[in-house]
Amino acid sequence: MKMAKISVNLETVRDKIIAASLRRPAEYKYFEPRLVAVSKIKPVDLIVDAYKAGQKHFGENYVNELVEKSTHPSILETCADIRWHFIGHLQRNKVNKVLSVPNLFMIETVDSEKLASALNNSWPKFRKQSDLNLKLNVMVQVNTSKEEEKSGCEIPDVCTLVKHILDNCENLKFVGLMTIGMYGYDVSNGPNPDFLSLKECKELVSKELAIDSKDIELSMGMSSDYEHAIELGSNSVRVGTAIFGERPNKGT
């Protein structure tokens, strides 16, 4: 895919984000949604093209792939202000690897107290000497669809996990909640129940832990439903196919 096509796709997605933002209830209009371009299994040159077209936030699902891309000479030389989001399942034995990523912006998939503690304990070894007080942005992933194959903490455990981060993880900054949700939901049937569930989790966390709801972001919505997610109050959408085109199966 050529840079011109990437630029056109990005512009189309951004226009749709703006349009969806205008359709939101007034209560959500205090923020502009963040676009995270999901670049998994896509080559470095397409990431560079998207960056040159003004995209700063990129999401990767696999630790090894993120490490390889983030340390690629073309990325280091051309994309000085790139911001990486890790959006895949993170095993504790991969924590040090993901924290070594240059320009790591956020881990969106914290799903247990053990993982949160591991990130908290390791982060001081990786942050820059000039930013010794810089906390690692994290989101708690929630398995709103209750599918066994999906990662994420269970809904009843959300407040407990967030409280653990706030009380025991001084090196982490709790940013909000993330869900993947069930694939292929038809929005003509009404609001996505996974998105509604994540919103309910946000309100519960806000109430139980005395956090202003405006300080709890929601990361929900992908290529097929990001406009719908924004209309329901998503702060961040993770869009891959609509920007980079269909991706091949991993390993092909």
mmCIF file of C-alpha atoms in Angstrom:
data_model
loop_
_atom_site.group_PDB
_atom_site.id
_atom_site.type_symbol
_atom_site.label_atom_id
_atom_site.label_comp_id
_atom_site.label_asym_id
_atom_site.label_seq_id
_atom_site.Cartn_x
_atom_site.Cartn_y
_atom_site.Cartn_z
ATOM 1 C CA MET A 1 0.000 0.000 0.000
ATOM 2 C CA LYS A 2 1.445 3.371 -1.032
ATOM 3 C CA MET A 3 1.777 6.383 1.258
ATOM 4 C CA ALA A 4 -0.898 8.259 -0.683
ATOM 5 C CA LYS A 5 -3.384 5.494 0.105
ATOM 6 C CA ILE A 6 -2.426 5.479 3.779
ATOM 7 C CA SER A 7 -2.919 9.250 3.897
ATOM 8 C CA VAL A 8 -6.339 8.994 2.260
ATOM 9 C CA ASN A 9 -7.404 6.221 4.631
ATOM 10 C CA LEU A 10 -6.229 8.178 7.657
ATOM 11 C CA GLU A 11 -8.069 11.271 6.496
ATOM 12 C CA THR A 12 -11.251 9.227 5.985
ATOM 13 C CA VAL A 13 -11.007 7.689 9.461
ATOM 14 C CA ARG A 14 -10.317 11.060 11.062
ATOM 15 C CA ASP A 15 -13.283 12.625 9.265
ATOM 16 C CA LYS A 16 -15.533 9.838 10.520
ATOM 17 C CA ILE A 17 -14.185 10.320 14.055
ATOM 18 C CA ILE A 18 -15.020 14.022 13.878
ATOM 19 C CA ALA A 19 -18.506 13.274 12.553
ATOM 20 C CA ALA A 20 -19.114 10.665 15.256
ATOM 21 C CA SER A 21 -17.877 13.115 17.891
ATOM 22 C CA LEU A 22 -20.492 15.620 16.791
ATOM 23 C CA ARG A 23 -23.195 12.998 17.334
ATOM 24 C CA ARG A 24 -22.154 12.357 20.943
ATOM 25 C CA PRO A 25 -24.272 13.490 23.886
ATOM 26 C CA ALA A 26 -23.051 16.752 25.393
ATOM 27 C CA GLU A 27 -21.596 14.918 28.412
ATOM 28 C CA TYR A 28 -18.808 13.469 26.234
ATOM 29 C CA LYS A 29 -17.779 16.623 24.413
ATOM 30 C CA TYR A 30 -15.086 17.624 26.891
ATOM 31 C CA PHE A 31 -12.511 15.482 25.056
ATOM 32 C CA GLU A 32 -11.386 14.640 21.531
ATOM 33 C CA PRO A 33 -11.119 10.912 20.789
ATOM 34 C CA ARG A 34 -7.647 9.470 20.306
ATOM 35 C CA LEU A 35 -6.931 7.401 17.219
ATOM 36 C CA VAL A 36 -4.570 4.470 17.770
ATOM 37 C CA ALA A 37 -3.451 3.001 14.451
ATOM 38 C CA VAL A 38 -3.150 -0.760 14.895
ATOM 39 C CA SER A 39 -0.118 -1.792 12.883
ATOM 40 C CA LYS A 40 0.267 -5.458 13.831
ATOM 41 C CA ILE A 41 1.665 -7.652 11.053
ATOM 42 C CA LYS A 42 2.198 -4.531 8.948
ATOM 43 C CA PRO A 43 5.649 -3.527 7.664
ATOM 44 C CA VAL A 44 7.687 -0.689 9.095
ATOM 45 C CA ASP A 45 7.450 1.406 5.919
ATOM 46 C CA LEU A 46 3.663 1.665 6.315
ATOM 47 C CA ILE A 47 4.079 2.846 9.900
ATOM 48 C CA VAL A 48 6.543 5.485 8.713
ATOM 49 C CA ASP A 49 4.100 6.546 5.991
ATOM 50 C CA ALA A 50 1.274 6.874 8.519
ATOM 51 C CA TYR A 51 3.538 8.831 10.865
ATOM 52 C CA LYS A 52 4.489 11.203 8.055
ATOM 53 C CA ALA A 53 0.765 11.644 7.415
ATOM 54 C CA GLY A 54 0.374 12.939 10.962
ATOM 55 C CA GLN A 55 -0.426 9.783 12.944
ATOM 56 C CA LYS A 56 1.395 9.575 16.292
ATOM 57 C CA HIS A 57 -0.263 6.769 18.279
ATOM 58 C CA PHE A 58 0.282 3.164 17.154
ATOM 59 C CA GLY A 59 -0.877 -0.084 18.703
ATOM 60 C CA GLU A 60 0.802 -3.487 18.597
ATOM 61 C CA ASN A 61 -0.485 -6.845 19.847
ATOM 62 C CA TYR A 62 2.698 -8.921 20.041
ATOM 63 C CA VAL A 63 5.662 -8.102 22.268
ATOM 64 C CA ASN A 64 8.383 -9.348 19.919
ATOM 65 C CA GLU A 65 6.890 -7.499 16.973
ATOM 66 C CA LEU A 66 6.609 -4.290 18.980
ATOM 67 C CA VAL A 67 10.236 -4.538 20.092
ATOM 68 C CA GLU A 68 11.436 -5.162 16.537
ATOM 69 C CA LYS A 69 9.449 -2.291 15.051
ATOM 70 C CA SER A 70 10.156 0.238 17.796
ATOM 71 C CA THR A 71 13.910 -0.320 17.487
ATOM 72 C CA HIS A 72 13.999 -0.404 13.684
ATOM 73 C CA PRO A 73 16.401 2.240 12.291
ATOM 74 C CA SER A 74 13.688 3.766 10.079
ATOM 75 C CA ILE A 75 11.381 4.242 13.086
ATOM 76 C CA LEU A 76 14.131 5.629 15.307
ATOM 77 C CA GLU A 77 15.353 8.026 12.622
ATOM 78 C CA THR A 78 12.002 9.196 11.228
ATOM 79 C CA CYS A 79 9.414 8.835 13.987
ATOM 80 C CA ALA A 80 10.899 10.693 16.938
ATOM 81 C CA ASP A 81 7.527 11.450 18.542
ATOM 82 C CA ILE A 82 5.835 8.089 17.931
ATOM 83 C CA ARG A 83 3.747 6.777 20.842
ATOM 84 C CA TRP A 84 3.418 3.028 21.207
ATOM 85 C CA HIS A 85 0.428 1.336 22.820
ATOM 86 C CA PHE A 86 0.662 -2.327 23.747
ATOM 87 C CA ILE A 87 -2.811 -3.767 23.162
ATOM 88 C CA GLY A 88 -2.245 -7.524 23.272
ATOM 89 C CA HIS A 89 -2.185 -10.100 26.047
ATOM 90 C CA LEU A 90 0.918 -9.551 28.175
ATOM 91 C CA GLN A 91 2.592 -12.402 30.025
ATOM 92 C CA ARG A 92 4.628 -11.521 33.085
ATOM 93 C CA ASN A 93 7.761 -13.103 31.615
ATOM 94 C CA LYS A 94 7.566 -10.538 28.777
ATOM 95 C CA VAL A 95 7.249 -7.472 31.023
ATOM 96 C CA ASN A 96 10.900 -6.407 30.812
ATOM 97 C CA LYS A 97 10.855 -6.846 27.066
ATOM 98 C CA VAL A 98 7.847 -4.593 26.509
ATOM 99 C CA LEU A 99 9.117 -1.985 28.960
ATOM 100 C CA SER A 100 12.342 -1.697 26.951
ATOM 101 C CA VAL A 101 10.412 -0.271 23.991
ATOM 102 C CA PRO A 102 11.501 3.278 23.051
ATOM 103 C CA ASN A 103 8.599 5.747 23.229
ATOM 104 C CA LEU A 104 6.322 3.286 25.034
ATOM 105 C CA PHE A 105 3.208 5.333 25.790
ATOM 106 C CA MET A 106 0.744 2.932 27.359
ATOM 107 C CA ILE A 107 -0.017 -0.663 28.317
ATOM 108 C CA GLU A 108 -3.756 -1.096 27.676
ATOM 109 C CA THR A 109 -4.075 -4.712 28.793
ATOM 110 C CA VAL A 110 -3.408 -4.986 32.521
ATOM 111 C CA ASP A 111 -5.707 -7.797 33.628
ATOM 112 C CA SER A 112 -4.392 -8.953 37.023
ATOM 113 C CA GLU A 113 -2.811 -7.665 40.209
ATOM 114 C CA LYS A 114 0.267 -9.813 39.557
ATOM 115 C CA LEU A 115 0.816 -8.218 36.145
ATOM 116 C CA ALA A 116 0.262 -4.726 37.550
ATOM 117 C CA SER A 117 2.803 -5.391 40.304
ATOM 118 C CA ALA A 118 5.325 -6.785 37.821
ATOM 119 C CA LEU A 119 5.026 -3.680 35.648
ATOM 120 C CA ASN A 120 5.263 -1.450 38.714
ATOM 121 C CA ASN A 121 8.389 -3.166 40.010
ATOM 122 C CA SER A 122 10.183 -3.178 36.649
ATOM 123 C CA TRP A 123 9.315 0.253 35.254
ATOM 124 C CA PRO A 124 11.948 2.208 37.268
ATOM 125 C CA LYS A 125 14.680 0.213 35.529
ATOM 126 C CA PHE A 126 13.532 1.367 32.096
ATOM 127 C CA ARG A 127 12.340 4.951 32.343
ATOM 128 C CA LYS A 128 14.804 7.602 31.322
ATOM 129 C CA GLN A 129 17.069 9.207 33.900
ATOM 130 C CA SER A 130 15.609 12.559 32.881
ATOM 131 C CA ASP A 131 12.099 11.335 33.709
ATOM 132 C CA LEU A 132 12.563 9.549 37.030
ATOM 133 C CA ASN A 133 9.127 10.685 38.176
ATOM 134 C CA LEU A 134 7.381 9.603 34.969
ATOM 135 C CA LYS A 135 4.738 6.980 35.624
ATOM 136 C CA LEU A 136 3.779 4.286 33.135
ATOM 137 C CA ASN A 137 0.326 4.807 31.663
ATOM 138 C CA VAL A 138 -1.828 1.696 32.066
ATOM 139 C CA MET A 139 -5.389 0.652 31.370
ATOM 140 C CA VAL A 140 -7.260 -2.232 32.943
ATOM 141 C CA GLN A 141 -8.585 -4.657 30.348
ATOM 142 C CA VAL A 142 -12.065 -5.984 31.080
ATOM 143 C CA ASN A 143 -13.516 -9.143 29.545
ATOM 144 C CA THR A 144 -16.954 -7.632 28.988
ATOM 145 C CA SER A 145 -18.081 -10.395 26.629
ATOM 146 C CA LYS A 146 -17.158 -13.114 29.168
ATOM 147 C CA GLU A 147 -15.582 -15.229 26.425
ATOM 148 C CA GLU A 148 -13.090 -17.797 27.719
ATOM 149 C CA GLU A 149 -10.630 -17.139 24.899
ATOM 150 C CA LYS A 150 -10.574 -13.389 25.599
ATOM 151 C CA SER A 151 -8.124 -11.814 28.024
ATOM 152 C CA GLY A 152 -9.179 -9.272 30.610
ATOM 153 C CA CYS A 153 -10.263 -9.287 34.210
ATOM 154 C CA GLU A 154 -13.786 -10.291 35.138
ATOM 155 C CA ILE A 155 -16.299 -7.485 35.595
ATOM 156 C CA PRO A 156 -16.735 -8.039 39.372
ATOM 157 C CA ASP A 157 -12.944 -7.716 39.833
ATOM 158 C CA VAL A 158 -12.483 -4.360 38.082
ATOM 159 C CA CYS A 159 -12.674 -2.118 41.153
ATOM 160 C CA THR A 160 -10.349 -4.382 43.133
ATOM 161 C CA LEU A 161 -7.731 -4.324 40.383
ATOM 162 C CA VAL A 162 -7.947 -0.561 39.897
ATOM 163 C CA LYS A 163 -7.652 -0.056 43.672
ATOM 164 C CA HIS A 164 -4.562 -2.258 43.723
ATOM 165 C CA ILE A 165 -2.954 -0.082 41.048
ATOM 166 C CA LEU A 166 -3.848 3.130 42.854
ATOM 167 C CA ASP A 167 -2.781 1.925 46.312
ATOM 168 C CA ASN A 168 0.185 -0.322 45.606
ATOM 169 C CA CYS A 169 1.673 0.634 42.241
ATOM 170 C CA GLU A 170 3.317 4.016 42.674
ATOM 171 C CA ASN A 171 5.094 3.770 39.330
ATOM 172 C CA LEU A 172 1.888 3.251 37.348
ATOM 173 C CA LYS A 173 -0.699 5.812 36.280
ATOM 174 C CA PHE A 174 -4.204 4.399 35.963
ATOM 175 C CA VAL A 175 -5.644 5.935 32.805
ATOM 176 C CA GLY A 176 -8.840 3.988 32.230
ATOM 177 C CA LEU A 177 -10.541 0.813 31.043
ATOM 178 C CA MET A 178 -10.225 -1.157 27.816
ATOM 179 C CA THR A 179 -12.267 -3.891 26.183
ATOM 180 C CA ILE A 180 -12.132 -5.861 22.968
ATOM 181 C CA GLY A 181 -15.677 -7.163 23.157
ATOM 182 C CA MET A 182 -17.363 -9.725 20.966
ATOM 183 C CA TYR A 183 -16.467 -9.588 17.287
ATOM 184 C CA GLY A 184 -19.079 -8.935 14.647
ATOM 185 C CA TYR A 185 -21.764 -7.268 16.745
ATOM 186 C CA ASP A 186 -24.491 -5.747 14.547
ATOM 187 C CA VAL A 187 -25.111 -2.205 15.784
ATOM 188 C CA SER A 188 -28.487 -2.188 14.019
ATOM 189 C CA ASN A 189 -29.606 -4.277 17.001
ATOM 190 C CA GLY A 190 -28.918 -1.372 19.339
ATOM 191 C CA PRO A 191 -25.959 -0.176 21.416
ATOM 192 C CA ASN A 192 -23.140 -2.688 21.728
ATOM 193 C CA PRO A 193 -23.645 -4.452 25.093
ATOM 194 C CA ASP A 194 -19.878 -4.762 25.614
ATOM 195 C CA PHE A 195 -19.467 -1.016 25.272
ATOM 196 C CA LEU A 196 -22.381 -0.406 27.639
ATOM 197 C CA SER A 197 -20.823 -2.837 30.094
ATOM 198 C CA LEU A 198 -17.491 -1.006 30.023
ATOM 199 C CA LYS A 199 -19.302 2.281 30.638
ATOM 200 C CA GLU A 200 -20.995 0.710 33.655
ATOM 201 C CA CYS A 201 -17.588 -0.418 34.922
ATOM 202 C CA LYS A 202 -16.343 3.153 34.576
ATOM 203 C CA GLU A 203 -19.232 4.530 36.621
ATOM 204 C CA LEU A 204 -18.723 1.863 39.281
ATOM 205 C CA VAL A 205 -14.999 2.587 39.544
ATOM 206 C CA SER A 206 -15.753 6.301 39.728
ATOM 207 C CA LYS A 207 -18.271 5.799 42.520
ATOM 208 C CA GLU A 208 -16.487 3.113 44.543
ATOM 209 C CA LEU A 209 -13.013 4.672 44.387
ATOM 210 C CA ALA A 210 -14.045 8.340 44.363
ATOM 211 C CA ILE A 211 -12.453 9.115 41.000
ATOM 212 C CA ASP A 212 -13.924 11.796 38.759
ATOM 213 C CA SER A 213 -15.443 9.915 35.819
ATOM 214 C CA LYS A 214 -13.772 12.429 33.489
ATOM 215 C CA ASP A 215 -10.430 11.051 34.692
ATOM 216 C CA ILE A 216 -11.287 7.509 33.558
ATOM 217 C CA GLU A 217 -10.772 6.926 29.850
ATOM 218 C CA LEU A 218 -12.451 4.210 27.805
ATOM 219 C CA SER A 219 -10.622 2.368 25.028
ATOM 220 C CA MET A 220 -13.186 0.559 22.898
ATOM 221 C CA GLY A 221 -14.035 0.321 19.228
ATOM 222 C CA MET A 222 -12.109 -1.004 16.223
ATOM 223 C CA SER A 223 -12.353 -0.689 12.440
ATOM 224 C CA SER A 224 -15.859 -2.133 12.256
ATOM 225 C CA ASP A 225 -17.409 -0.128 15.070
ATOM 226 C CA TYR A 226 -15.205 2.805 16.100
ATOM 227 C CA GLU A 227 -17.819 5.402 15.152
ATOM 228 C CA HIS A 228 -20.403 3.661 17.309
ATOM 229 C CA ALA A 229 -17.912 3.459 20.181
ATOM 230 C CA ILE A 230 -17.217 7.181 19.968
ATOM 231 C CA GLU A 231 -20.932 7.970 20.027
ATOM 232 C CA LEU A 232 -21.107 5.969 23.260
ATOM 233 C CA GLY A 233 -18.256 7.898 24.843
ATOM 234 C CA SER A 234 -15.020 6.120 23.902
ATOM 235 C CA ASN A 235 -11.898 8.222 24.477
ATOM 236 C CA SER A 236 -9.670 6.023 22.337
ATOM 237 C CA VAL A 237 -10.344 3.815 19.302
ATOM 238 C CA ARG A 238 -8.014 1.151 17.904
ATOM 239 C CA VAL A 239 -8.239 1.099 14.110
ATOM 240 C CA GLY A 240 -6.137 -1.136 11.866
ATOM 241 C CA THR A 241 -7.855 -2.495 8.764
ATOM 242 C CA ALA A 242 -9.528 0.810 7.856
ATOM 243 C CA ILE A 243 -6.082 2.430 7.743
ATOM 244 C CA PHE A 244 -3.684 -0.263 6.592
ATOM 245 C CA GLY A 245 -6.016 -2.623 4.744
ATOM 246 C CA GLU A 246 -6.749 -6.271 5.454
ATOM 247 C CA ARG A 247 -3.963 -8.038 7.306
ATOM 248 C CA PRO A 248 -2.740 -11.528 6.471
ATOM 249 C CA ASN A 249 -2.824 -14.313 9.016
ATOM 250 C CA LYS A 250 0.153 -14.136 11.344
ATOM 251 C CA GLY A 251 2.967 -16.245 10.016
ATOM 252 C CA THR A 252 1.861 -16.188 6.368
#
